[in-house]
């Protein structure tokens, strides 16, 4: 398969992602995001969650905050 064929298969999905500012590598934040949601639903303060996840993953709090904001964006289909 060529790159162009892969892009054509996912063109609609990629277009939607682009329109809300998502990046193709945002998939790597999914496990971290699920942990964030779990703790948030348990009532842990967001700043505390971000600090813990940042220390655990080595990803800065601001990067996690931006990634989570992108993941929570509403997609228009």
Phi, psi and omega in degrees: 000138177267160180303321181297324179292319177297317178297321180294324179296316184259018186304313182296316179297313180296323178296315178298317179299317181296321182295331179258004176087012177287152178249154182294338179268008178294344179303331183288347178271354184302311180298322180292320179298318180297322176294319177301312181297317180301312181292321179299318179293336177278355176096008178288141181293142185301317180299322178292320179297312182298320179297314180297312181295325178296314179295321182291321187258343184078015178255134184297153179300320182293323177294317178297317180301315179295317180297316180295324178297319178294318181295332181269000180294144177278132181258129175267124181262000000 
